[in-house]
Every structure is written in C-alpha cells, then in structure tokens.
Amino acid sequence: MAQGRGELLYATHCSACHTVQLHWRASKAVTDWPSLRAEVRKWQGEARLAWGEEDILDVARYLNDSIYHFAKSGATVLKISPTAGFPQGSDPNGLLVRVTEDAF
C-alpha cells in the first residue's frame, strides 16, 4: 500500500526520534484533536521544517488515524431553509451537519 503524504512526512522527518512509545507515554501533551495539531505545528517549527498548514494537517491526520483515534471534531450546524433546494420533509427542522475541511 502506498504511503499517504502525512505518513511520508512523519517517516521522513519525525520517526527517527519519535517511536510509537512516545505517543503512549503517561505524560503526553496530546489529549484531543486540537492539541494533536498544535503539537505537530510546534515540533515541525522546532525542527525548522517550514511546513505549510496542509502538511501539518496531513501529519496530524496520519497520527490520529494510526495512533490516537480522537473523535472527529469541527462540526458546524447550519440552519437551512426547506426552500433552499432540499426536498420538503427531509428534515423538519431544516438542519444539516457539515464537518469542516480542517477537521479530518
């Protein structure tokens, strides 16, 4: 199976120092999705990798999928009028839940 970008970045730049045991230690700094993104951002900066936001998110997603398994967050509830093109009766409250792009 081909590596995803997040896995490739992690394997290339992080795994020499970060073993799986690091992610499971008792005093870990990562406790949820926002703290995972913050730690990836922090450590890529410490390593002077100059990653863009997409690289940070790709690595955070890879770590979440392979190690942490945090619940998806970043859901936004939008109020939509039934006349906005959605079938009548599909949702009497006119509510939709949309997961934002940076959530996962």
PDB file of N, CA and C in Angstrom, residues 33-80:
ATOM      1  N   TRP A  33      -7.946  16.336  19.389  1.00  0.00           N
ATOM      2  CA  TRP A  33      -7.568  16.755  18.031  1.00  0.00           C
ATOM      3  C   TRP A  33      -6.877  18.129  18.008  1.00  0.00           C
ATOM      4  N   PRO A  34      -7.384  19.163  18.677  1.00  0.00           N
ATOM      5  CA  PRO A  34      -6.685  20.453  18.648  1.00  0.00           C
ATOM      6  C   PRO A  34      -5.267  20.381  19.224  1.00  0.00           C
ATOM      7  N   SER A  35      -5.072  19.618  20.305  1.00  0.00           N
ATOM      8  CA  SER A  35      -3.724  19.527  20.873  1.00  0.00           C
ATOM      9  C   SER A  35      -2.793  18.710  19.972  1.00  0.00           C
ATOM     10  N   LEU A  36      -3.335  17.749  19.232  1.00  0.00           N
ATOM     11  CA  LEU A  36      -2.521  16.997  18.277  1.00  0.00           C
ATOM     12  C   LEU A  36      -2.019  17.921  17.175  1.00  0.00           C
ATOM     13  N   ARG A  37      -2.918  18.717  16.604  1.00  0.00           N
ATOM     14  CA  ARG A  37      -2.489  19.676  15.569  1.00  0.00           C
ATOM     15  C   ARG A  37      -1.468  20.655  16.130  1.00  0.00           C
ATOM     16  N   ALA A  38      -1.696  21.128  17.345  1.00  0.00           N
ATOM     17  CA  ALA A  38      -0.765  22.084  17.956  1.00  0.00           C
ATOM     18  C   ALA A  38       0.622  21.475  18.158  1.00  0.00           C
ATOM     19  N   GLU A  39       0.683  20.220  18.585  1.00  0.00           N
ATOM     20  CA  GLU A  39       1.981  19.558  18.787  1.00  0.00           C
ATOM     21  C   GLU A  39       2.713  19.331  17.468  1.00  0.00           C
ATOM     22  N   VAL A  40       1.986  18.941  16.440  1.00  0.00           N
ATOM     23  CA  VAL A  40       2.624  18.771  15.130  1.00  0.00           C
ATOM     24  C   VAL A  40       3.167  20.113  14.661  1.00  0.00           C
ATOM     25  N   ARG A  41       2.355  21.177  14.795  1.00  0.00           N
ATOM     26  CA  ARG A  41       2.796  22.522  14.408  1.00  0.00           C
ATOM     27  C   ARG A  41       4.023  22.939  15.211  1.00  0.00           C
ATOM     28  N   LYS A  42       3.990  22.703  16.513  1.00  0.00           N
ATOM     29  CA  LYS A  42       5.106  23.084  17.391  1.00  0.00           C
ATOM     30  C   LYS A  42       6.393  22.377  16.988  1.00  0.00           C
ATOM     31  N   TRP A  43       6.328  21.058  16.816  1.00  0.00           N
ATOM     32  CA  TRP A  43       7.556  20.302  16.573  1.00  0.00           C
ATOM     33  C   TRP A  43       8.105  20.455  15.162  1.00  0.00           C
ATOM     34  N   GLN A  44       7.242  20.703  14.181  1.00  0.00           N
ATOM     35  CA  GLN A  44       7.785  20.982  12.854  1.00  0.00           C
ATOM     36  C   GLN A  44       8.525  22.313  12.886  1.00  0.00           C
ATOM     37  N   GLY A  45       8.040  23.251  13.699  1.00  0.00           N
ATOM     38  CA  GLY A  45       8.737  24.530  13.864  1.00  0.00           C
ATOM     39  C   GLY A  45      10.070  24.364  14.569  1.00  0.00           C
ATOM     40  N   GLU A  46      10.084  23.535  15.627  1.00  0.00           N
ATOM     41  CA  GLU A  46      11.340  23.263  16.342  1.00  0.00           C
ATOM     42  C   GLU A  46      12.381  22.637  15.423  1.00  0.00           C
ATOM     43  N   ALA A  47      11.915  21.795  14.500  1.00  0.00           N
ATOM     44  CA  ALA A  47      12.820  21.129  13.553  1.00  0.00           C
ATOM     45  C   ALA A  47      13.107  21.995  12.326  1.00  0.00           C
ATOM     46  N   ARG A  48      12.516  23.195  12.302  1.00  0.00           N
ATOM     47  CA  ARG A  48      12.703  24.138  11.193  1.00  0.00           C
ATOM     48  C   ARG A  48      12.347  23.520   9.838  1.00  0.00           C
ATOM     49  N   LEU A  49      11.195  22.851   9.810  1.00  0.00           N
ATOM     50  CA  LEU A  49      10.767  22.183   8.583  1.00  0.00           C
ATOM     51  C   LEU A  49       9.983  23.110   7.656  1.00  0.00           C
ATOM     52  N   ALA A  50       9.463  24.194   8.177  1.00  0.00           N
ATOM     53  CA  ALA A  50       8.705  25.183   7.391  1.00  0.00           C
ATOM     54  C   ALA A  50       7.550  24.550   6.630  1.00  0.00           C
ATOM     55  N   TRP A  51       6.835  23.643   7.299  1.00  0.00           N
ATOM     56  CA  TRP A  51       5.664  23.025   6.677  1.00  0.00           C
ATOM     57  C   TRP A  51       4.537  24.029   6.576  1.00  0.00           C
ATOM     58  N   GLY A  52       3.746  23.882   5.542  1.00  0.00           N
ATOM     59  CA  GLY A  52       2.520  24.655   5.402  1.00  0.00           C
ATOM     60  C   GLY A  52       1.413  24.002   6.219  1.00  0.00           C
ATOM     61  N   GLU A  53       0.267  24.663   6.267  1.00  0.00           N
ATOM     62  CA  GLU A  53      -0.858  24.151   7.052  1.00  0.00           C
ATOM     63  C   GLU A  53      -1.319  22.784   6.557  1.00  0.00           C
ATOM     64  N   GLU A  54      -1.301  22.548   5.241  1.00  0.00           N
ATOM     65  CA  GLU A  54      -1.709  21.247   4.698  1.00  0.00           C
ATOM     66  C   GLU A  54      -0.789  20.130   5.177  1.00  0.00           C
ATOM     67  N   ASP A  55       0.520  20.394   5.214  1.00  0.00           N
ATOM     68  CA  ASP A  55       1.471  19.386   5.699  1.00  0.00           C
ATOM     69  C   ASP A  55       1.208  19.062   7.169  1.00  0.00           C
ATOM     70  N   ILE A  56       0.974  20.096   7.962  1.00  0.00           N
ATOM     71  CA  ILE A  56       0.686  19.907   9.389  1.00  0.00           C
ATOM     72  C   ILE A  56      -0.575  19.067   9.562  1.00  0.00           C
ATOM     73  N   LEU A  57      -1.620  19.391   8.810  1.00  0.00           N
ATOM     74  CA  LEU A  57      -2.869  18.640   8.899  1.00  0.00           C
ATOM     75  C   LEU A  57      -2.698  17.202   8.412  1.00  0.00           C
ATOM     76  N   ASP A  58      -1.912  17.008   7.350  1.00  0.00           N
ATOM     77  CA  ASP A  58      -1.683  15.647   6.842  1.00  0.00           C
ATOM     78  C   ASP A  58      -0.993  14.781   7.890  1.00  0.00           C
ATOM     79  N   VAL A  59       0.016  15.320   8.555  1.00  0.00           N
ATOM     80  CA  VAL A  59       0.720  14.555   9.588  1.00  0.00           C
ATOM     81  C   VAL A  59      -0.194  14.322  10.789  1.00  0.00           C
ATOM     82  N   ALA A  60      -0.941  15.344  11.203  1.00  0.00           N
ATOM     83  CA  ALA A  60      -1.871  15.184  12.327  1.00  0.00           C
ATOM     84  C   ALA A  60      -2.928  14.130  11.994  1.00  0.00           C
ATOM     85  N   ARG A  61      -3.454  14.154  10.774  1.00  0.00           N
ATOM     86  CA  ARG A  61      -4.443  13.141  10.370  1.00  0.00           C
ATOM     87  C   ARG A  61      -3.826  11.747  10.392  1.00  0.00           C
ATOM     88  N   TYR A  62      -2.601  11.621   9.865  1.00  0.00           N
ATOM     89  CA  TYR A  62      -1.930  10.321   9.870  1.00  0.00           C
ATOM     90  C   TYR A  62      -1.780   9.799  11.304  1.00  0.00           C
ATOM     91  N   LEU A  63      -1.304  10.653  12.208  1.00  0.00           N
ATOM     92  CA  LEU A  63      -1.121  10.234  13.604  1.00  0.00           C
ATOM     93  C   LEU A  63      -2.461   9.889  14.251  1.00  0.00           C
ATOM     94  N   ASN A  64      -3.491  10.663  13.944  1.00  0.00           N
ATOM     95  CA  ASN A  64      -4.789  10.377  14.528  1.00  0.00           C
ATOM     96  C   ASN A  64      -5.341   9.049  14.003  1.00  0.00           C
ATOM     97  N   ASP A  65      -5.211   8.829  12.720  1.00  0.00           N
ATOM     98  CA  ASP A  65      -5.719   7.580  12.127  1.00  0.00           C
ATOM     99  C   ASP A  65      -4.954   6.357  12.609  1.00  0.00           C
ATOM    100  N   SER A  66      -3.655   6.500  12.820  1.00  0.00           N
ATOM    101  CA  SER A  66      -2.830   5.335  13.143  1.00  0.00           C
ATOM    102  C   SER A  66      -2.610   5.121  14.640  1.00  0.00           C
ATOM    103  N   ILE A  67      -2.723   6.179  15.449  1.00  0.00           N
ATOM    104  CA  ILE A  67      -2.375   6.050  16.871  1.00  0.00           C
ATOM    105  C   ILE A  67      -3.472   6.539  17.803  1.00  0.00           C
ATOM    106  N   TYR A  68      -3.910   7.776  17.644  1.00  0.00           N
ATOM    107  CA  TYR A  68      -4.747   8.412  18.667  1.00  0.00           C
ATOM    108  C   TYR A  68      -6.234   8.090  18.569  1.00  0.00           C
ATOM    109  N   HIS A  69      -6.796   8.113  17.408  1.00  0.00           N
ATOM    110  CA  HIS A  69      -8.219   7.815  17.188  1.00  0.00           C
ATOM    111  C   HIS A  69      -9.156   8.764  17.948  1.00  0.00           C
ATOM    112  N   PHE A  70      -8.830  10.055  17.934  1.00  0.00           N
ATOM    113  CA  PHE A  70      -9.713  11.038  18.556  1.00  0.00           C
ATOM    114  C   PHE A  70     -10.992  11.160  17.733  1.00  0.00           C
ATOM    115  N   ALA A  71     -12.083  11.474  18.413  1.00  0.00           N
ATOM    116  CA  ALA A  71     -13.359  11.687  17.728  1.00  0.00           C
ATOM    117  C   ALA A  71     -13.226  12.876  16.792  1.00  0.00           C
ATOM    118  N   LYS A  72     -13.928  12.781  15.707  1.00  0.00           N
ATOM    119  CA  LYS A  72     -13.904  13.889  14.751  1.00  0.00           C
ATOM    120  C   LYS A  72     -14.541  15.101  15.382  1.00  0.00           C
ATOM    121  N   SER A  73     -13.935  16.245  15.164  1.00  0.00           N
ATOM    122  CA  SER A  73     -14.455  17.491  15.715  1.00  0.00           C
ATOM    123  C   SER A  73     -14.552  18.514  14.606  1.00  0.00           C
ATOM    124  N   GLY A  74     -15.011  19.671  14.940  1.00  0.00           N
ATOM    125  CA  GLY A  74     -15.111  20.747  13.971  1.00  0.00           C
ATOM    126  C   GLY A  74     -16.423  20.764  13.217  1.00  0.00           C
ATOM    127  N   ALA A  75     -17.417  20.048  13.725  1.00  0.00           N
ATOM    128  CA  ALA A  75     -18.713  20.030  13.043  1.00  0.00           C
ATOM    129  C   ALA A  75     -19.410  21.367  13.234  1.00  0.00           C
ATOM    130  N   THR A  76     -20.031  21.814  12.190  1.00  0.00           N
ATOM    131  CA  THR A  76     -20.763  23.062  12.222  1.00  0.00           C
ATOM    132  C   THR A  76     -22.217  22.770  11.878  1.00  0.00           C
ATOM    133  N   VAL A  77     -23.140  23.236  12.681  1.00  0.00           N
ATOM    134  CA  VAL A  77     -24.557  23.057  12.394  1.00  0.00           C
ATOM    135  C   VAL A  77     -25.044  24.303  11.685  1.00  0.00           C
ATOM    136  N   LEU A  78     -25.655  24.097  10.524  1.00  0.00           N
ATOM    137  CA  LEU A  78     -26.162  25.205   9.737  1.00  0.00           C
ATOM    138  C   LEU A  78     -27.675  25.112   9.643  1.00  0.00           C
ATOM    139  N   LYS A  79     -28.359  26.209   9.784  1.00  0.00           N
ATOM    140  CA  LYS A  79     -29.814  26.247   9.610  1.00  0.00           C
ATOM    141  C   LYS A  79     -30.085  26.522   8.139  1.00  0.00           C
ATOM    142  N   ILE A  80     -30.773  25.593   7.496  1.00  0.00           N
ATOM    143  CA  ILE A  80     -31.071  25.711   6.074  1.00  0.00           C
ATOM    144  C   ILE A  80     -32.586  25.756   5.899  1.00  0.00           C
TER     145      ILE A  80
END
